[in-house]
Every structure is written in structure tokens, then in C-alpha cells.
Short mmCIF file of C-alpha atoms in Angstrom, two decimals:
data_model
loop_
_atom_site.label_atom_id
_atom_site.label_comp_id
_atom_site.label_asym_id
_atom_site.label_seq_id
_atom_site.Cartn_x
_atom_site.Cartn_y
_atom_site.Cartn_z
CA MET A 1 -9.54 -18.91 27.79
CA ASN A 2 -9.40 -22.32 29.49
CA SER A 3 -8.83 -25.51 27.53
CA GLU A 4 -12.48 -26.60 27.73
CA ALA A 5 -13.61 -23.27 26.29
CA GLN A 6 -10.98 -23.50 23.57
CA GLY A 7 -12.18 -26.99 22.69
CA THR A 8 -15.79 -25.84 22.51
CA ALA A 9 -14.83 -22.90 20.30
CA TRP A 10 -12.79 -25.18 18.02
CA LEU A 11 -15.77 -27.50 17.56
CA LYS A 12 -18.21 -24.65 16.91
CA GLU A 13 -15.94 -23.04 14.34
CA ARG A 14 -16.00 -26.26 12.35
CA ASN A 15 -19.67 -27.11 12.96
CA ILE A 16 -18.61 -30.42 14.50
CA ASP A 17 -21.56 -32.43 15.82
CA THR A 18 -19.90 -35.76 16.75
CA VAL A 19 -16.59 -36.51 18.46
CA GLU A 20 -14.81 -39.85 18.72
CA ILE A 21 -13.14 -40.17 22.13
CA LEU A 22 -10.25 -42.59 21.63
CA VAL A 23 -7.50 -44.61 23.26
CA ALA A 24 -5.00 -46.91 21.58
CA ASP A 25 -5.13 -50.50 22.81
CA MET A 26 -2.09 -52.77 23.11
CA ALA A 27 -2.10 -53.39 19.35
CA GLY A 28 -2.39 -49.68 18.58
CA ILE A 29 -6.01 -50.01 17.43
CA ALA A 30 -8.47 -47.20 18.19
CA ARG A 31 -11.02 -47.98 20.91
CA GLY A 32 -13.60 -45.60 22.31
CA LYS A 33 -17.02 -44.07 21.87
CA LEU A 34 -18.93 -41.55 19.76
CA GLU A 35 -20.05 -38.57 21.83
CA PRO A 36 -22.12 -35.50 20.94
CA ALA A 37 -19.81 -32.54 20.50
CA ALA A 38 -21.90 -30.58 22.96
CA ASP A 39 -20.93 -33.04 25.73
CA LEU A 40 -17.18 -32.70 25.24
CA ASP A 41 -16.86 -29.80 27.68
CA ALA A 42 -17.92 -32.17 30.44
CA ALA A 43 -14.36 -33.47 30.09
CA ARG A 44 -15.16 -36.61 32.06
CA PHE A 45 -16.16 -39.93 30.58
CA LYS A 46 -15.68 -43.60 31.43
CA LEU A 47 -14.41 -46.65 29.56
CA PRO A 48 -13.69 -50.17 30.83
CA ILE A 49 -10.06 -50.51 31.83
CA ALA A 50 -10.18 -54.08 30.52
CA LEU A 51 -9.93 -52.82 26.93
CA PHE A 52 -6.16 -52.67 27.43
CA GLY A 53 -6.31 -56.42 28.05
CA GLN A 54 -8.04 -57.07 24.73
CA THR A 55 -6.23 -59.32 22.27
CA ILE A 56 -6.02 -58.61 18.56
CA ASN A 57 -9.00 -60.89 17.84
CA GLY A 58 -11.26 -59.57 20.60
CA THR A 59 -10.79 -61.90 23.54
CA TYR A 60 -9.65 -60.56 26.92
CA TYR A 61 -7.06 -61.18 29.54
CA LEU A 62 -8.75 -60.10 32.77
CA ARG A 63 -6.31 -59.24 35.52
CA ALA A 64 -6.73 -60.73 38.98
CA ASN A 65 -6.98 -57.22 40.43
CA ASN A 66 -9.85 -56.35 38.10
CA VAL A 67 -12.30 -59.22 38.46
CA GLN A 68 -15.03 -56.59 38.82
CA ASP A 69 -14.28 -55.31 35.26
CA ARG A 70 -14.08 -51.73 36.54
CA ASP A 71 -14.24 -48.49 34.59
CA MET A 72 -11.52 -45.89 34.31
CA VAL A 73 -12.09 -42.15 34.08
CA VAL A 74 -11.01 -40.71 30.73
CA ARG A 75 -10.46 -37.03 30.05
CA PRO A 76 -10.11 -35.57 26.54
CA ASP A 77 -6.69 -34.17 25.75
CA LEU A 78 -8.07 -31.19 23.85
CA ALA A 79 -4.69 -30.44 22.31
CA THR A 80 -5.21 -33.61 20.24
CA LEU A 81 -8.53 -32.62 18.64
CA ARG A 82 -8.53 -33.42 14.92
CA GLU A 83 -11.19 -33.36 12.24
CA LEU A 84 -12.23 -36.62 10.58
CA PRO A 85 -12.17 -35.79 6.88
CA TRP A 86 -13.74 -39.09 5.82
CA ALA A 87 -16.81 -38.85 8.09
CA ALA A 88 -20.27 -38.47 6.51
CA THR A 89 -21.14 -35.58 8.85
CA PRO A 90 -18.81 -32.98 10.44
CA SER A 91 -16.91 -35.03 13.00
CA ALA A 92 -13.71 -34.96 15.01
CA CYS A 93 -11.69 -37.21 17.28
CA VAL A 94 -9.77 -36.59 20.48
CA LEU A 95 -7.31 -38.73 22.42
CA LEU A 96 -7.91 -39.47 26.08
CA GLU A 97 -5.96 -39.22 29.30
CA CYS A 98 -6.82 -42.30 31.37
CA GLU A 99 -7.03 -42.15 35.17
CA ASP A 100 -7.74 -44.71 37.86
CA GLY A 101 -10.05 -44.19 40.84
CA ASP A 102 -7.36 -42.19 42.65
CA GLY A 103 -6.86 -39.78 39.76
CA LYS A 104 -3.50 -41.29 38.76
CA PRO A 105 -2.57 -42.19 35.17
CA VAL A 106 -3.55 -45.74 34.21
CA PRO A 107 -0.13 -47.41 33.95
CA VAL A 108 -1.15 -49.88 31.22
CA ASP A 109 -2.31 -47.17 28.79
CA PRO A 110 0.24 -47.23 25.92
CA ARG A 111 0.21 -43.43 25.65
CA ALA A 112 0.95 -43.20 29.38
CA VAL A 113 3.81 -45.70 28.96
CA LEU A 114 5.44 -43.36 26.43
CA ARG A 115 4.85 -40.38 28.73
CA ARG A 116 6.57 -42.30 31.53
CA VAL A 117 9.71 -42.77 29.42
CA LEU A 118 9.66 -39.13 28.31
CA GLU A 119 9.51 -38.04 31.94
CA ARG A 120 12.77 -39.92 32.52
CA TYR A 121 14.37 -37.95 29.71
CA ALA A 122 12.98 -34.69 31.07
CA SER A 123 14.52 -35.46 34.46
CA GLN A 124 17.93 -35.32 32.73
CA GLY A 125 17.11 -32.16 30.80
CA TRP A 126 16.78 -34.10 27.54
CA THR A 127 14.11 -34.10 24.83
CA PRO A 128 13.95 -36.97 22.31
CA VAL A 129 13.11 -36.21 18.68
CA VAL A 130 11.92 -38.98 16.38
CA ALA A 131 11.00 -39.53 12.74
CA PRO A 132 9.20 -42.79 11.89
CA GLU A 133 9.11 -44.41 8.45
CA VAL A 134 6.14 -46.73 7.97
CA GLU A 135 5.78 -49.36 5.25
CA TYR A 136 2.52 -50.96 4.13
CA TYR A 137 0.94 -52.95 1.31
CA LEU A 138 -2.01 -51.96 -0.85
CA SER A 139 -4.00 -54.87 -2.26
CA SER A 140 -5.99 -54.68 -5.50
CA CYS A 141 -4.32 -51.38 -6.35
CA ILE A 142 -3.90 -52.22 -10.02
CA GLU A 143 -7.62 -52.57 -10.72
CA ASN A 144 -8.09 -49.03 -9.48
CA ALA A 145 -5.05 -47.43 -11.05
CA GLY A 146 -6.33 -46.94 -14.60
CA ASP A 147 -6.09 -48.85 -17.87
CA ASP A 148 -2.44 -47.91 -18.42
CA ALA A 149 -1.23 -49.18 -15.05
CA PRO A 150 1.62 -51.72 -15.21
CA PRO A 151 0.55 -55.29 -14.40
CA GLU A 152 1.26 -56.55 -10.89
CA ARG A 153 2.61 -59.81 -12.41
CA ASP A 154 4.45 -60.54 -15.64
CA ALA A 155 3.66 -63.17 -18.29
CA ASP A 156 5.26 -65.90 -16.18
CA ASN A 157 3.10 -64.90 -13.23
CA GLU A 158 6.15 -63.54 -11.40
CA ALA A 159 5.49 -60.61 -9.09
CA LEU A 160 6.94 -57.38 -10.45
CA ILE A 161 9.21 -55.43 -8.12
CA ASP A 162 9.66 -51.73 -8.85
CA PRO A 163 11.41 -50.08 -5.89
CA TYR A 164 11.16 -46.28 -5.96
CA GLY A 165 9.09 -46.57 -9.13
CA VAL A 166 7.63 -43.12 -9.73
CA ASP A 167 5.20 -44.27 -12.42
CA ARG A 168 3.29 -46.43 -9.93
CA MET A 169 2.86 -43.38 -7.71
CA HIS A 170 1.36 -41.50 -10.66
CA ASP A 171 -0.90 -44.45 -11.47
CA LEU A 172 -2.33 -44.07 -7.97
CA ALA A 173 -2.36 -40.27 -8.05
CA ASP A 174 -5.99 -39.93 -6.96
CA PHE A 175 -5.42 -42.21 -3.99
CA PHE A 176 -2.26 -40.43 -2.83
CA ALA A 177 -3.82 -37.00 -3.37
CA GLU A 178 -6.73 -37.91 -1.11
CA LEU A 179 -4.44 -39.51 1.45
CA THR A 180 -2.17 -36.45 1.53
CA GLY A 181 -5.15 -34.12 1.79
CA HIS A 182 -6.62 -36.07 4.71
CA CYS A 183 -3.24 -36.08 6.46
CA ASP A 184 -2.78 -32.34 5.94
CA GLY A 185 -6.29 -31.70 7.23
CA GLN A 186 -5.48 -33.56 10.46
CA GLY A 187 -2.03 -32.06 10.90
CA ILE A 188 -0.34 -35.44 10.42
CA ALA A 189 3.37 -34.77 9.80
CA VAL A 190 3.83 -36.97 6.70
CA GLY A 191 6.56 -35.98 4.28
CA ALA A 192 7.74 -38.11 1.35
CA MET A 193 5.90 -41.19 0.13
CA SER A 194 7.50 -43.82 -2.09
CA GLN A 195 7.12 -47.21 -3.74
CA GLU A 196 9.06 -49.86 -1.83
CA LEU A 197 10.62 -53.23 -2.69
CA GLY A 198 7.46 -55.32 -2.89
CA PRO A 199 4.72 -55.05 -5.54
CA GLY A 200 2.03 -52.85 -4.04
CA GLN A 201 4.30 -51.92 -1.12
CA PHE A 202 4.75 -48.27 -0.17
CA GLU A 203 6.38 -46.20 2.56
CA ALA A 204 5.39 -42.99 4.33
CA ASN A 205 8.14 -40.88 5.88
CA PHE A 206 7.20 -38.67 8.80
CA ASN A 207 8.82 -35.33 9.54
CA HIS A 208 10.90 -35.31 12.72
CA GLY A 209 9.37 -33.95 15.89
CA PRO A 210 8.48 -34.62 19.54
CA ALA A 211 8.05 -38.29 20.36
CA LEU A 212 4.47 -38.17 21.70
CA ALA A 213 3.24 -36.02 18.82
CA LEU A 214 4.79 -38.37 16.25
CA ALA A 215 3.29 -41.42 17.96
CA ASP A 216 -0.09 -39.69 17.72
CA ASP A 217 0.54 -39.00 14.04
CA VAL A 218 1.39 -42.61 13.21
CA PHE A 219 -1.67 -43.80 15.14
CA HIS A 220 -3.93 -41.46 13.12
CA PHE A 221 -2.11 -42.18 9.85
CA LYS A 222 -2.80 -45.90 10.06
CA ARG A 223 -6.52 -45.28 10.49
CA THR A 224 -6.56 -42.67 7.73
CA LEU A 225 -4.71 -44.90 5.27
CA LYS A 226 -7.14 -47.77 5.81
CA ARG A 227 -10.15 -45.46 5.35
CA VAL A 228 -8.80 -43.91 2.14
CA ALA A 229 -7.79 -47.29 0.74
CA ARG A 230 -11.28 -48.63 1.39
CA ALA A 231 -12.82 -45.63 -0.38
CA HIS A 232 -10.69 -46.46 -3.44
CA GLY A 233 -11.64 -50.13 -3.46
CA MET A 234 -8.38 -51.29 -1.91
CA THR A 235 -7.19 -52.89 1.30
CA ALA A 236 -4.22 -51.54 3.25
CA THR A 237 -2.28 -53.76 5.64
CA PHE A 238 0.58 -53.18 8.07
CA LEU A 239 1.16 -56.90 8.53
CA ALA A 240 4.89 -57.45 9.08
CA LYS A 241 5.09 -60.35 6.60
CA ARG A 242 2.20 -60.44 4.15
CA ASP A 243 3.79 -62.83 1.63
CA ALA A 244 6.56 -65.36 2.21
CA GLU A 245 8.12 -64.51 -1.16
CA GLN A 246 8.02 -60.72 -0.76
CA PRO A 247 9.69 -58.22 1.57
CA GLY A 248 8.19 -57.61 4.97
CA SER A 249 6.94 -54.22 6.14
CA SER A 250 8.86 -52.31 8.77
CA LEU A 251 8.63 -49.23 10.93
CA HIS A 252 12.06 -47.61 10.96
CA LEU A 253 12.53 -45.14 13.79
CA HIS A 254 15.04 -42.28 13.55
CA GLN A 255 15.98 -40.97 17.00
CA SER A 256 18.07 -38.13 18.40
CA VAL A 257 18.14 -36.35 21.76
CA TYR A 258 18.42 -32.61 22.46
CA ASP A 259 19.35 -30.65 25.56
CA ALA A 260 17.56 -27.61 27.00
CA ALA A 261 19.57 -25.29 24.77
CA GLY A 262 18.44 -27.15 21.65
CA ASN A 263 21.76 -28.89 21.01
CA ASN A 264 21.91 -32.45 19.72
CA VAL A 265 23.58 -34.36 22.57
CA PHE A 266 24.73 -37.06 20.14
CA SER A 267 27.42 -34.64 18.87
CA ASN A 268 30.26 -32.88 20.63
CA ALA A 269 31.09 -29.22 20.00
CA ASP A 270 33.78 -30.24 17.51
CA GLY A 271 31.28 -32.32 15.53
CA SER A 272 32.47 -35.72 16.71
CA ALA A 273 30.14 -38.37 18.09
CA SER A 274 29.55 -37.94 21.81
CA GLU A 275 29.71 -40.37 24.69
CA LEU A 276 25.91 -40.10 24.93
CA PHE A 277 25.59 -41.16 21.29
CA TYR A 278 27.64 -44.29 21.95
CA GLY A 279 25.73 -44.85 25.19
CA PHE A 280 22.40 -44.79 23.32
CA LEU A 281 23.75 -47.36 20.85
CA GLY A 282 25.09 -49.46 23.72
CA GLY A 283 21.70 -49.39 25.40
CA LEU A 284 19.96 -50.58 22.25
CA GLN A 285 22.45 -53.42 21.83
CA THR A 286 22.16 -54.41 25.49
CA TYR A 287 18.38 -54.26 26.00
CA MET A 288 16.73 -54.69 22.59
CA ARG A 289 16.46 -58.47 22.87
CA GLU A 290 14.60 -57.98 26.16
CA ALA A 291 12.31 -55.46 24.45
CA LEU A 292 11.84 -57.42 21.20
CA LEU A 293 8.23 -58.35 21.98
CA VAL A 294 7.30 -54.69 21.51
CA PHE A 295 9.11 -54.53 18.15
CA ALA A 296 7.71 -57.89 16.99
CA PRO A 297 4.34 -58.23 18.76
CA PHE A 298 2.74 -61.10 16.80
CA GLU A 299 3.74 -64.55 15.64
CA ASN A 300 3.69 -63.25 12.07
CA SER A 301 6.21 -60.56 13.05
CA TYR A 302 8.97 -63.15 13.43
CA ARG A 303 8.48 -64.37 9.85
CA ARG A 304 9.90 -61.02 8.74
CA PHE A 305 13.24 -62.03 10.27
CA LEU A 306 13.47 -65.23 8.19
CA SER A 307 14.89 -63.59 5.06
CA HIS A 308 17.19 -60.63 4.49
CA TRP A 309 15.07 -58.48 2.16
CA SER A 310 16.38 -55.38 3.98
CA SER A 311 15.14 -56.82 7.29
CA PRO A 312 17.87 -56.83 9.96
CA VAL A 313 18.57 -59.98 11.91
CA ASN A 314 21.12 -58.49 14.27
CA LEU A 315 21.86 -55.60 16.65
CA GLU A 316 25.03 -54.35 14.97
CA TRP A 317 25.45 -50.68 14.11
CA GLY A 318 27.07 -48.89 11.20
CA VAL A 319 27.15 -45.59 9.35
CA ASP A 320 25.00 -45.55 6.21
CA ASN A 321 24.71 -49.36 6.34
CA ARG A 322 21.26 -50.85 5.74
CA THR A 323 22.30 -54.38 6.63
CA VAL A 324 22.55 -53.55 10.33
CA GLY A 325 19.73 -53.33 12.84
CA LEU A 326 20.96 -49.95 14.11
CA ARG A 327 21.83 -47.67 11.20
CA VAL A 328 23.46 -44.26 11.61
CA PRO A 329 22.57 -42.13 8.56
CA ASP A 330 25.41 -40.10 7.07
CA SER A 331 24.49 -36.60 8.26
CA PRO A 332 25.94 -33.36 9.67
CA PRO A 333 26.71 -33.31 13.42
CA ALA A 334 23.60 -31.28 14.24
CA ALA A 335 21.44 -33.99 12.63
CA ARG A 336 23.29 -37.03 14.02
CA ARG A 337 20.71 -39.72 14.74
CA ILE A 338 20.21 -43.45 15.10
CA GLU A 339 17.77 -45.38 12.91
CA ASN A 340 16.33 -48.40 14.70
CA ARG A 341 15.34 -50.81 11.90
CA LEU A 342 14.07 -53.72 14.00
CA ALA A 343 10.34 -53.00 14.25
CA GLY A 344 7.72 -54.29 11.88
CA SER A 345 4.96 -51.92 10.78
CA ASP A 346 2.49 -54.00 12.84
CA VAL A 347 3.63 -52.34 16.08
CA ASN A 348 1.84 -50.00 18.44
CA PRO A 349 3.60 -46.65 17.72
CA TYR A 350 3.43 -45.48 21.34
CA LEU A 351 5.01 -48.64 22.65
CA VAL A 352 7.73 -49.02 20.02
CA ILE A 353 8.88 -45.42 20.49
CA ALA A 354 8.75 -45.86 24.27
CA ALA A 355 10.73 -49.12 24.17
CA SER A 356 13.41 -47.85 21.80
CA LEU A 357 13.88 -44.65 23.81
CA ALA A 358 13.91 -46.66 27.04
CA CYS A 359 16.77 -48.84 25.79
CA GLY A 360 18.68 -45.77 24.67
CA TYR A 361 18.09 -44.00 27.98
CA LEU A 362 19.43 -46.97 29.93
CA GLY A 363 22.55 -46.89 27.79
CA MET A 364 23.04 -43.13 28.13
CA THR A 365 22.61 -43.06 31.90
CA GLY A 366 24.54 -46.31 32.37
CA ARG A 367 27.41 -45.10 30.14
CA LEU A 368 27.25 -48.31 28.15
CA LYS A 369 29.56 -48.92 25.21
CA PRO A 370 28.48 -50.41 21.88
CA ARG A 371 30.37 -53.05 19.97
CA PRO A 372 32.71 -51.79 17.22
CA GLU A 373 31.04 -50.43 14.10
CA MET A 374 30.07 -52.94 11.43
CA THR A 375 31.65 -51.76 8.17
CA GLY A 376 30.74 -54.69 5.92
CA SER A 377 27.54 -56.67 5.48
CA ALA A 378 25.89 -57.58 8.76
CA TYR A 379 23.99 -60.32 6.94
CA GLU A 380 27.14 -62.38 7.26
CA VAL A 381 27.05 -62.35 11.08
CA PRO A 382 24.97 -64.91 13.03
CA PHE A 383 21.28 -64.37 13.71
CA ALA A 384 21.11 -62.36 16.93
CA LEU A 385 17.42 -61.84 17.64
CA LEU A 386 14.75 -64.24 18.95
CA ARG A 387 12.96 -66.88 16.90
CA HIS A 388 9.51 -66.90 18.49
CA PRO A 389 7.22 -64.63 20.53
CA TYR A 390 7.18 -67.09 23.45
CA ASP A 391 10.92 -66.45 23.84
CA ALA A 392 10.33 -62.71 23.63
CA ILE A 393 7.57 -62.90 26.25
CA GLU A 394 9.91 -64.52 28.73
CA LYS A 395 12.70 -62.05 27.96
CA LEU A 396 10.48 -59.03 28.62
CA ARG A 397 8.95 -60.56 31.75
CA GLY A 398 12.39 -61.16 33.17
CA SER A 399 13.79 -57.70 32.40
CA ALA A 400 14.04 -55.70 35.62
CA ALA A 401 15.40 -52.70 33.70
CA LEU A 402 12.49 -52.53 31.26
CA CYS A 403 9.92 -53.21 33.97
CA ASP A 404 11.30 -50.14 35.72
CA MET A 405 11.32 -47.99 32.56
CA LEU A 406 7.97 -49.04 31.06
CA GLY A 407 6.21 -49.87 34.34
CA PRO A 408 5.76 -53.28 35.98
CA GLU A 409 1.97 -53.20 35.60
CA PHE A 410 2.31 -52.59 31.88
CA VAL A 411 4.88 -55.36 31.36
CA THR A 412 2.72 -57.82 33.30
CA LEU A 413 -0.40 -57.08 31.27
CA TYR A 414 1.33 -56.73 27.89
CA THR A 415 3.11 -60.08 28.18
CA ALA A 416 -0.11 -61.75 29.38
CA VAL A 417 -2.03 -60.40 26.37
CA LYS A 418 0.70 -61.54 23.99
CA GLU A 419 0.83 -64.98 25.57
CA LEU A 420 -2.91 -65.34 25.14
CA GLU A 421 -2.59 -64.33 21.47
CA CYS A 422 0.20 -66.88 20.98
CA ASN A 423 -1.89 -69.60 22.58
CA GLU A 424 -4.82 -68.76 20.31
CA SER A 425 -2.52 -68.83 17.27
CA GLN A 426 -1.09 -72.21 18.27
CA GLU A 427 -4.59 -73.68 18.34
CA ARG A 428 -4.96 -73.03 14.60
CA ILE A 429 -3.37 -75.63 12.34
CA PRO A 430 -1.27 -73.83 9.68
CA GLU A 431 -1.64 -74.53 5.99
CA TRP A 432 1.78 -76.21 5.69
CA GLU A 433 0.87 -78.79 8.32
CA ARG A 434 -2.44 -79.57 6.61
CA GLU A 435 -1.05 -79.71 3.08
CA GLU A 436 2.42 -81.17 3.60
CA LEU A 437 2.92 -82.68 7.03
CA MET A 438 -0.43 -84.46 7.16
CA ARG A 439 0.31 -86.14 3.85
CA LEU A 440 3.83 -87.26 4.75
CA VAL A 441 3.77 -88.43 8.36
#
């Protein structure tokens, strides 16, 4: 049975009448159309290629080579069909393969950018495995958690912090039950969920698996979480720094690499760390500053780096050390991995996985060496990142290595979109300037 026939059969079995055909834009937000399920076997649709130039607030950066605002051909990747459990009528969604007029992959499609990096790994006989951990805040959760729920603030109006508090999870049992059910129904590989450092802050841990599949899962999880939160009278946000006085939200990315025989190349046969393991670390330390715009895509993202609150401000590495940007969990040789802790949860999952793997690949193939392991607190070392997205834009634009790995067309468009967003943000006078600076100068 061909893939089109399998897709048609899948839809009929579930009485699906409507299908969302979707791509992820530069911010990782779903864009697409609603199509009748009966039309899906046509396997050929069109969307404007300019949607990849859309900023977070809906304006566009139109490239000089697309003044005509042309369409791209999009083909459903039927292996990605998933039901939409929250839809009013039986519905599904499917992710799209984007092609230009010559039938080649659209190089600025974030999913294609990740595929490009994975092809580099495949050329070496390697397969990356990843496991993301995504933090988020739920607003107004207390009003919907029952009469016995603990207050979000104490008598002195101080925010309560209850990291790993199990009672809060039980207070929101109906919410988490629905969220888990919707994830299971879509095949989203979510494992443990927990209360985090901030009041109303939670984390979802994803089971390890292939990089593209896990990027798909995070993309769908973000949509699902927002839909379930809305149904329970709450708002979910992945903003990197929601409150100046509370911890920011991150996306930690566990990464390892396997060979064709299924062996973890980060470990030697005797269980010791391999040269490839140190090369991956060296690549992250060498190229992460050039890639930081992917890990911190908005002006707000850089506010997360202003306080420690478990947010790294460096590119040091250490075993079982949460103060470093590159943590190596204490694990058996077969499970040796590197946890990249730099990204905020506001990232595009396809791009952040692609960028982190790209840095590691450059280190592995270039036989780079990391700095010595950090054994104490890395919070004592100087700030080693970038302070503002404009700096990150210039770093990524000037990186020949990352242009080669991620694609020059992508880097050109991505940095242009981010520059436009920065310009739009700069045009808005912040509250501090209106309330403090205006009064004093």
C-alpha cells in the first residue's frame, strides 16, 4: 500500500473530516490551512513562502528574491498524521514538506534546516538522539485548582515557591490528566511532569528519541498545552522571562550520538569518555556564541541571563553540575550525554535542536577540545554569553561555519526577521523609562 493510500485509510478509520496542513514558522508557531480530509490524497498544496519571513507580531520581511510573493509547493508528510483531540469535530493535522519551483526543499523551512544537519550526521554514519525538557508557566491556575489549593502568595504578598511540590500537581490533577491524555492520543513522547522553581511554573520531560521526531513532539506539545490550559480557564506561556523576580523558563536539551551498530559514540569500549564526546563539547564551546540567536531568539530571552536562578551564563561544562551551561549528567557509559542548558523555552524546537547538533558536529569532525571541566560553581566565572539580540544577530551573520551547517539562505532570512523584531521592540518605550527615567531626567 502506498503512503497516500495509507493516509486515506488512517483518516477513514478515525472518521476524520478535516485536516490541518501545517508548517512551523521561524518562531515555531503553526501556520497552514484547514483542508477537507478527502483532499489529502492529492498530496499537493500551496502556501506563500513568505510565511517564513513573518515576525512574531505578524509583519513580514520580504526577501529581494521574492518580490512577487511566490507560493511554494507543500506535500503532506503522512508519517506525521496526528489526531486533534481538542477539535469540535473529528480532525487531524499533518506536517508538510516544502518545495520550491524546482522540486527542491525550501532551505528556510525550519524542519528542513534540521534535516540538513541530520544529513551531515548520516554522512558520518551517526544518528543523534535527543531528549528535551521544556519549562512553562500557568497563569490563574489557583482559581481552577479547587478550594483546598495552596495560595499563590502568602500573607505578605510574597510569591510562594514550591519546587517539586507534589501537592500542586494533585491540585491540578484534572488539567494534567487531560494534558497527558491528549499527548498520549497524539503519540507525543512526554514522560515525567513536575513543579519547577517558580510559582505556577512546571516542566515536561520528553523521552529520548530521534531528533526530528522529538522536534515534532515539542512543536505539537506547545500547541496542546495552550489548548488544554485555555479549556481549564488558564493561560500557558513559554516566555523565557515572564517575571523579573521569578526564574525564567528554559528548554534543556539532552544529546547523544550513536553509530550504525547502535553504540553511543560518546563512550569508549572501556566505558571512558571518547574523543568524540570531548569534540562535541568543544564544538559547543567554540560555536555556541555564534549560534546564540537561535537559543535566545527574542529581546526578552536575554533577560533570562540576568540572574542565576538555575540559568547558565557561561559555556563551561561539568559532570552533574547545574551551574554550567553544558551539563553532563552522571550516567552509565551507554547513556553518556550532554545537556545543553542555554536555550529558553521560547525557542523554535527544530532550530534549537539543529543549532546545538550543528555545533557539536563541527566539534566532532574538527576534533576540537573543550576547556577543562568546571568542578565548582560556574556562577563565579565571568559572564560569557551575549547581552543583546543585536549582538547575536551579527555573530550569526558572520559565522561561516554555521552558514554552511544551517544553510546560508536560512541564516540570511532568520537574522533579517530577528532584526526586524528587534527594531519593532525598540520602537516601544518600556515601562521603566516611562515611570522612572522620564521623571528623573
